[in-house]
Amino acid sequence: MQIIRHKISTNDAVRLAEKQFKNYFPKILESHDAILDIQESYTGDFTGDGIEDVLIYFSLSPSGGGNALVGQGLTLYQNNGYDVKVIAGYESHNLFQFDKISNGKIYVEKLDYAENDGHYCPSIHTEHILTISGSNVY
């Protein structure tokens, strides 16, 4: 007897990825002694199979309060059309911001401070294309 699997929509893929992220996220918080500041989901085909995958961007603030950024990262979920699975995570030691998914590539902007920049205003923005190799992203 053959099991019929129904294809999922991109919105369904996002919901499934966000559910998986929610289940794993307490481990990330614990390892950084932090709380969630921002969580945003994006879609685009970064695995090259013609199906919209899901990327979740997150940033972390100190659990004791304050407005410092203590961590940020990306979690990548491959959508095979029927389900999603986490394939990699990206946490940089540098500040960055997600830019876009285009032509099978994930673009971020690395942010650096010039000598006279204020704490919230890094003025050096450098485009960086992430490379996915197995479960590593760099």
JSON list of C-alpha atoms in Angstrom, two decimals:
[
{"chain": "A", "resi": 1, "resn": "MET", "atom": "CA", "xyz": [0.00, 0.00, 0.00]},
{"chain": "A", "resi": 2, "resn": "GLN", "atom": "CA", "xyz": [1.44, 3.34, -1.07]},
{"chain": "A", "resi": 3, "resn": "ILE", "atom": "CA", "xyz": [1.19, 6.39, 1.18]},
{"chain": "A", "resi": 4, "resn": "ILE", "atom": "CA", "xyz": [0.09, 9.53, -0.61]},
{"chain": "A", "resi": 5, "resn": "ARG", "atom": "CA", "xyz": [2.03, 12.58, 0.50]},
{"chain": "A", "resi": 6, "resn": "HIS", "atom": "CA", "xyz": [0.60, 16.01, -0.15]},
{"chain": "A", "resi": 7, "resn": "LYS", "atom": "CA", "xyz": [2.88, 18.81, -1.22]},
{"chain": "A", "resi": 8, "resn": "ILE", "atom": "CA", "xyz": [3.18, 21.73, 1.15]},
{"chain": "A", "resi": 9, "resn": "SER", "atom": "CA", "xyz": [2.92, 25.39, 0.24]},
{"chain": "A", "resi": 10, "resn": "THR", "atom": "CA", "xyz": [5.70, 27.87, 0.93]},
{"chain": "A", "resi": 11, "resn": "ASN", "atom": "CA", "xyz": [3.62, 29.25, 3.81]},
{"chain": "A", "resi": 12, "resn": "ASP", "atom": "CA", "xyz": [3.31, 25.73, 5.24]},
{"chain": "A", "resi": 13, "resn": "ALA", "atom": "CA", "xyz": [7.08, 25.31, 4.92]},
{"chain": "A", "resi": 14, "resn": "VAL", "atom": "CA", "xyz": [7.61, 28.53, 6.88]},
{"chain": "A", "resi": 15, "resn": "ARG", "atom": "CA", "xyz": [5.24, 27.38, 9.63]},
{"chain": "A", "resi": 16, "resn": "LEU", "atom": "CA", "xyz": [6.99, 24.00, 9.86]},
{"chain": "A", "resi": 17, "resn": "ALA", "atom": "CA", "xyz": [10.44, 25.64, 10.00]},
{"chain": "A", "resi": 18, "resn": "GLU", "atom": "CA", "xyz": [9.29, 28.09, 12.66]},
{"chain": "A", "resi": 19, "resn": "LYS", "atom": "CA", "xyz": [7.91, 25.22, 14.74]},
{"chain": "A", "resi": 20, "resn": "GLN", "atom": "CA", "xyz": [11.22, 23.34, 14.53]},
{"chain": "A", "resi": 21, "resn": "PHE", "atom": "CA", "xyz": [13.10, 26.54, 15.36]},
{"chain": "A", "resi": 22, "resn": "LYS", "atom": "CA", "xyz": [10.87, 27.18, 18.39]},
{"chain": "A", "resi": 23, "resn": "ASN", "atom": "CA", "xyz": [11.59, 23.67, 19.70]},
{"chain": "A", "resi": 24, "resn": "TYR", "atom": "CA", "xyz": [15.38, 24.01, 19.36]},
{"chain": "A", "resi": 25, "resn": "PHE", "atom": "CA", "xyz": [15.74, 27.68, 20.25]},
{"chain": "A", "resi": 26, "resn": "PRO", "atom": "CA", "xyz": [15.89, 27.26, 24.07]},
{"chain": "A", "resi": 27, "resn": "LYS", "atom": "CA", "xyz": [19.28, 25.54, 23.60]},
{"chain": "A", "resi": 28, "resn": "ILE", "atom": "CA", "xyz": [20.58, 28.57, 21.69]},
{"chain": "A", "resi": 29, "resn": "LEU", "atom": "CA", "xyz": [19.30, 30.93, 24.39]},
{"chain": "A", "resi": 30, "resn": "GLU", "atom": "CA", "xyz": [20.88, 28.87, 27.15]},
{"chain": "A", "resi": 31, "resn": "SER", "atom": "CA", "xyz": [24.26, 28.77, 25.42]},
{"chain": "A", "resi": 32, "resn": "HIS", "atom": "CA", "xyz": [24.27, 32.59, 25.15]},
{"chain": "A", "resi": 33, "resn": "ASP", "atom": "CA", "xyz": [22.51, 33.45, 28.43]},
{"chain": "A", "resi": 34, "resn": "ALA", "atom": "CA", "xyz": [20.18, 35.52, 26.29]},
{"chain": "A", "resi": 35, "resn": "ILE", "atom": "CA", "xyz": [16.62, 36.27, 25.25]},
{"chain": "A", "resi": 36, "resn": "LEU", "atom": "CA", "xyz": [15.16, 36.55, 21.78]},
{"chain": "A", "resi": 37, "resn": "ASP", "atom": "CA", "xyz": [15.24, 40.07, 20.39]},
{"chain": "A", "resi": 38, "resn": "ILE", "atom": "CA", "xyz": [14.23, 39.54, 16.74]},
{"chain": "A", "resi": 39, "resn": "GLN", "atom": "CA", "xyz": [13.09, 36.55, 14.70]},
{"chain": "A", "resi": 40, "resn": "GLU", "atom": "CA", "xyz": [12.29, 36.89, 10.99]},
{"chain": "A", "resi": 41, "resn": "SER", "atom": "CA", "xyz": [11.59, 34.23, 8.36]},
{"chain": "A", "resi": 42, "resn": "TYR", "atom": "CA", "xyz": [12.58, 34.52, 4.70]},
{"chain": "A", "resi": 43, "resn": "THR", "atom": "CA", "xyz": [12.08, 32.22, 1.72]},
{"chain": "A", "resi": 44, "resn": "GLY", "atom": "CA", "xyz": [14.07, 31.54, -1.41]},
{"chain": "A", "resi": 45, "resn": "ASP", "atom": "CA", "xyz": [15.71, 28.62, -3.18]},
{"chain": "A", "resi": 46, "resn": "PHE", "atom": "CA", "xyz": [19.21, 28.36, -1.68]},
{"chain": "A", "resi": 47, "resn": "THR", "atom": "CA", "xyz": [19.56, 24.59, -2.25]},
{"chain": "A", "resi": 48, "resn": "GLY", "atom": "CA", "xyz": [19.19, 24.81, -6.03]},
{"chain": "A", "resi": 49, "resn": "ASP", "atom": "CA", "xyz": [16.30, 22.35, -6.39]},
{"chain": "A", "resi": 50, "resn": "GLY", "atom": "CA", "xyz": [13.68, 24.85, -7.60]},
{"chain": "A", "resi": 51, "resn": "ILE", "atom": "CA", "xyz": [11.72, 24.79, -4.31]},
{"chain": "A", "resi": 52, "resn": "GLU", "atom": "CA", "xyz": [11.50, 27.74, -1.91]},
{"chain": "A", "resi": 53, "resn": "ASP", "atom": "CA", "xyz": [13.55, 26.99, 1.20]},
{"chain": "A", "resi": 54, "resn": "VAL", "atom": "CA", "xyz": [13.24, 28.77, 4.55]},
{"chain": "A", "resi": 55, "resn": "LEU", "atom": "CA", "xyz": [15.80, 30.88, 6.38]},
{"chain": "A", "resi": 56, "resn": "ILE", "atom": "CA", "xyz": [15.20, 32.18, 9.91]},
{"chain": "A", "resi": 57, "resn": "TYR", "atom": "CA", "xyz": [17.21, 35.17, 11.10]},
{"chain": "A", "resi": 58, "resn": "PHE", "atom": "CA", "xyz": [17.45, 35.80, 14.84]},
{"chain": "A", "resi": 59, "resn": "SER", "atom": "CA", "xyz": [19.18, 38.20, 17.17]},
{"chain": "A", "resi": 60, "resn": "LEU", "atom": "CA", "xyz": [19.74, 37.88, 20.91]},
{"chain": "A", "resi": 61, "resn": "SER", "atom": "CA", "xyz": [19.80, 40.34, 23.81]},
{"chain": "A", "resi": 62, "resn": "PRO", "atom": "CA", "xyz": [21.26, 39.75, 27.30]},
{"chain": "A", "resi": 63, "resn": "SER", "atom": "CA", "xyz": [18.89, 37.86, 29.58]},
{"chain": "A", "resi": 64, "resn": "GLY", "atom": "CA", "xyz": [19.64, 40.28, 32.41]},
{"chain": "A", "resi": 65, "resn": "GLY", "atom": "CA", "xyz": [18.39, 43.25, 30.42]},
{"chain": "A", "resi": 66, "resn": "GLY", "atom": "CA", "xyz": [20.05, 45.96, 28.44]},
{"chain": "A", "resi": 67, "resn": "ASN", "atom": "CA", "xyz": [20.16, 46.71, 24.78]},
{"chain": "A", "resi": 68, "resn": "ALA", "atom": "CA", "xyz": [23.39, 45.03, 23.73]},
{"chain": "A", "resi": 69, "resn": "LEU", "atom": "CA", "xyz": [23.42, 42.47, 20.96]},
{"chain": "A", "resi": 70, "resn": "VAL", "atom": "CA", "xyz": [24.91, 39.24, 22.36]},
{"chain": "A", "resi": 71, "resn": "GLY", "atom": "CA", "xyz": [24.38, 37.04, 19.34]},
{"chain": "A", "resi": 72, "resn": "GLN", "atom": "CA", "xyz": [22.71, 36.66, 16.01]},
{"chain": "A", "resi": 73, "resn": "GLY", "atom": "CA", "xyz": [22.41, 33.94, 13.45]},
{"chain": "A", "resi": 74, "resn": "LEU", "atom": "CA", "xyz": [20.64, 32.23, 10.62]},
{"chain": "A", "resi": 75, "resn": "THR", "atom": "CA", "xyz": [19.06, 28.80, 10.59]},
{"chain": "A", "resi": 76, "resn": "LEU", "atom": "CA", "xyz": [18.58, 27.22, 7.16]},
{"chain": "A", "resi": 77, "resn": "TYR", "atom": "CA", "xyz": [15.76, 24.79, 6.40]},
{"chain": "A", "resi": 78, "resn": "GLN", "atom": "CA", "xyz": [15.58, 22.80, 3.19]},
{"chain": "A", "resi": 79, "resn": "ASN", "atom": "CA", "xyz": [12.08, 22.39, 1.78]},
{"chain": "A", "resi": 80, "resn": "ASN", "atom": "CA", "xyz": [11.72, 19.19, -0.27]},
{"chain": "A", "resi": 81, "resn": "GLY", "atom": "CA", "xyz": [8.11, 20.00, -1.17]},
{"chain": "A", "resi": 82, "resn": "TYR", "atom": "CA", "xyz": [6.68, 17.68, 1.49]},
{"chain": "A", "resi": 83, "resn": "ASP", "atom": "CA", "xyz": [8.52, 18.68, 4.67]},
{"chain": "A", "resi": 84, "resn": "VAL", "atom": "CA", "xyz": [11.38, 20.88, 5.89]},
{"chain": "A", "resi": 85, "resn": "LYS", "atom": "CA", "xyz": [14.55, 19.94, 7.70]},
{"chain": "A", "resi": 86, "resn": "VAL", "atom": "CA", "xyz": [17.31, 22.02, 9.19]},
{"chain": "A", "resi": 87, "resn": "ILE", "atom": "CA", "xyz": [20.46, 21.73, 7.12]},
{"chain": "A", "resi": 88, "resn": "ALA", "atom": "CA", "xyz": [22.75, 24.34, 8.62]},
{"chain": "A", "resi": 89, "resn": "GLY", "atom": "CA", "xyz": [23.19, 27.25, 10.98]},
{"chain": "A", "resi": 90, "resn": "TYR", "atom": "CA", "xyz": [25.25, 30.41, 10.71]},
{"chain": "A", "resi": 91, "resn": "GLU", "atom": "CA", "xyz": [26.48, 32.44, 13.66]},
{"chain": "A", "resi": 92, "resn": "SER", "atom": "CA", "xyz": [29.05, 35.10, 12.95]},
{"chain": "A", "resi": 93, "resn": "HIS", "atom": "CA", "xyz": [31.46, 36.73, 15.38]},
{"chain": "A", "resi": 94, "resn": "ASN", "atom": "CA", "xyz": [30.91, 39.90, 13.37]},
{"chain": "A", "resi": 95, "resn": "LEU", "atom": "CA", "xyz": [27.76, 41.97, 13.15]},
{"chain": "A", "resi": 96, "resn": "PHE", "atom": "CA", "xyz": [25.76, 41.24, 10.03]},
{"chain": "A", "resi": 97, "resn": "GLN", "atom": "CA", "xyz": [22.35, 41.74, 8.54]},
{"chain": "A", "resi": 98, "resn": "PHE", "atom": "CA", "xyz": [20.44, 39.47, 6.21]},
{"chain": "A", "resi": 99, "resn": "ASP", "atom": "CA", "xyz": [20.08, 40.97, 2.75]},
{"chain": "A", "resi": 100, "resn": "LYS", "atom": "CA", "xyz": [18.46, 38.54, 0.29]},
{"chain": "A", "resi": 101, "resn": "ILE", "atom": "CA", "xyz": [18.28, 35.11, -1.29]},
{"chain": "A", "resi": 102, "resn": "SER", "atom": "CA", "xyz": [18.94, 35.37, -5.03]},
{"chain": "A", "resi": 103, "resn": "ASN", "atom": "CA", "xyz": [20.07, 32.97, -7.74]},
{"chain": "A", "resi": 104, "resn": "GLY", "atom": "CA", "xyz": [20.56, 30.18, -5.21]},
{"chain": "A", "resi": 105, "resn": "LYS", "atom": "CA", "xyz": [22.76, 32.28, -2.93]},
{"chain": "A", "resi": 106, "resn": "ILE", "atom": "CA", "xyz": [22.28, 33.86, 0.48]},
{"chain": "A", "resi": 107, "resn": "TYR", "atom": "CA", "xyz": [23.56, 37.42, 0.78]},
{"chain": "A", "resi": 108, "resn": "VAL", "atom": "CA", "xyz": [24.38, 39.15, 4.05]},
{"chain": "A", "resi": 109, "resn": "GLU", "atom": "CA", "xyz": [26.02, 42.45, 4.82]},
{"chain": "A", "resi": 110, "resn": "LYS", "atom": "CA", "xyz": [28.85, 42.34, 7.30]},
{"chain": "A", "resi": 111, "resn": "LEU", "atom": "CA", "xyz": [28.88, 45.45, 9.46]},
{"chain": "A", "resi": 112, "resn": "ASP", "atom": "CA", "xyz": [32.02, 47.03, 10.85]},
{"chain": "A", "resi": 113, "resn": "TYR", "atom": "CA", "xyz": [32.72, 50.23, 12.71]},
{"chain": "A", "resi": 114, "resn": "ALA", "atom": "CA", "xyz": [34.79, 53.11, 11.42]},
{"chain": "A", "resi": 115, "resn": "GLU", "atom": "CA", "xyz": [36.84, 54.98, 13.99]},
{"chain": "A", "resi": 116, "resn": "ASN", "atom": "CA", "xyz": [34.17, 57.59, 14.81]},
{"chain": "A", "resi": 117, "resn": "ASP", "atom": "CA", "xyz": [31.02, 55.46, 14.52]},
{"chain": "A", "resi": 118, "resn": "GLY", "atom": "CA", "xyz": [28.52, 55.37, 17.36]},
{"chain": "A", "resi": 119, "resn": "HIS", "atom": "CA", "xyz": [27.60, 52.07, 19.00]},
{"chain": "A", "resi": 120, "resn": "TYR", "atom": "CA", "xyz": [24.43, 51.64, 16.93]},
{"chain": "A", "resi": 121, "resn": "CYS", "atom": "CA", "xyz": [25.78, 53.00, 13.66]},
{"chain": "A", "resi": 122, "resn": "PRO", "atom": "CA", "xyz": [28.41, 50.82, 12.00]},
{"chain": "A", "resi": 123, "resn": "SER", "atom": "CA", "xyz": [29.17, 52.60, 8.74]},
{"chain": "A", "resi": 124, "resn": "ILE", "atom": "CA", "xyz": [31.20, 49.94, 6.93]},
{"chain": "A", "resi": 125, "resn": "HIS", "atom": "CA", "xyz": [28.87, 47.56, 5.05]},
{"chain": "A", "resi": 126, "resn": "THR", "atom": "CA", "xyz": [30.44, 44.75, 3.04]},
{"chain": "A", "resi": 127, "resn": "GLU", "atom": "CA", "xyz": [28.41, 42.33, 0.92]},
{"chain": "A", "resi": 128, "resn": "HIS", "atom": "CA", "xyz": [29.14, 38.69, 1.65]},
{"chain": "A", "resi": 129, "resn": "ILE", "atom": "CA", "xyz": [27.74, 35.61, -0.06]},
{"chain": "A", "resi": 130, "resn": "LEU", "atom": "CA", "xyz": [27.36, 32.66, 2.29]},
{"chain": "A", "resi": 131, "resn": "THR", "atom": "CA", "xyz": [28.70, 29.26, 1.29]},
{"chain": "A", "resi": 132, "resn": "ILE", "atom": "CA", "xyz": [26.84, 26.14, 2.42]},
{"chain": "A", "resi": 133, "resn": "SER", "atom": "CA", "xyz": [29.05, 23.10, 2.85]},
{"chain": "A", "resi": 134, "resn": "GLY", "atom": "CA", "xyz": [27.36, 20.16, 4.54]},
{"chain": "A", "resi": 135, "resn": "SER", "atom": "CA", "xyz": [26.00, 21.51, 7.82]},
{"chain": "A", "resi": 136, "resn": "ASN", "atom": "CA", "xyz": [28.41, 24.44, 7.83]},
{"chain": "A", "resi": 137, "resn": "VAL", "atom": "CA", "xyz": [27.74, 27.93, 6.56]},
{"chain": "A", "resi": 138, "resn": "TYR", "atom": "CA", "xyz": [30.49, 30.53, 6.20]}
]
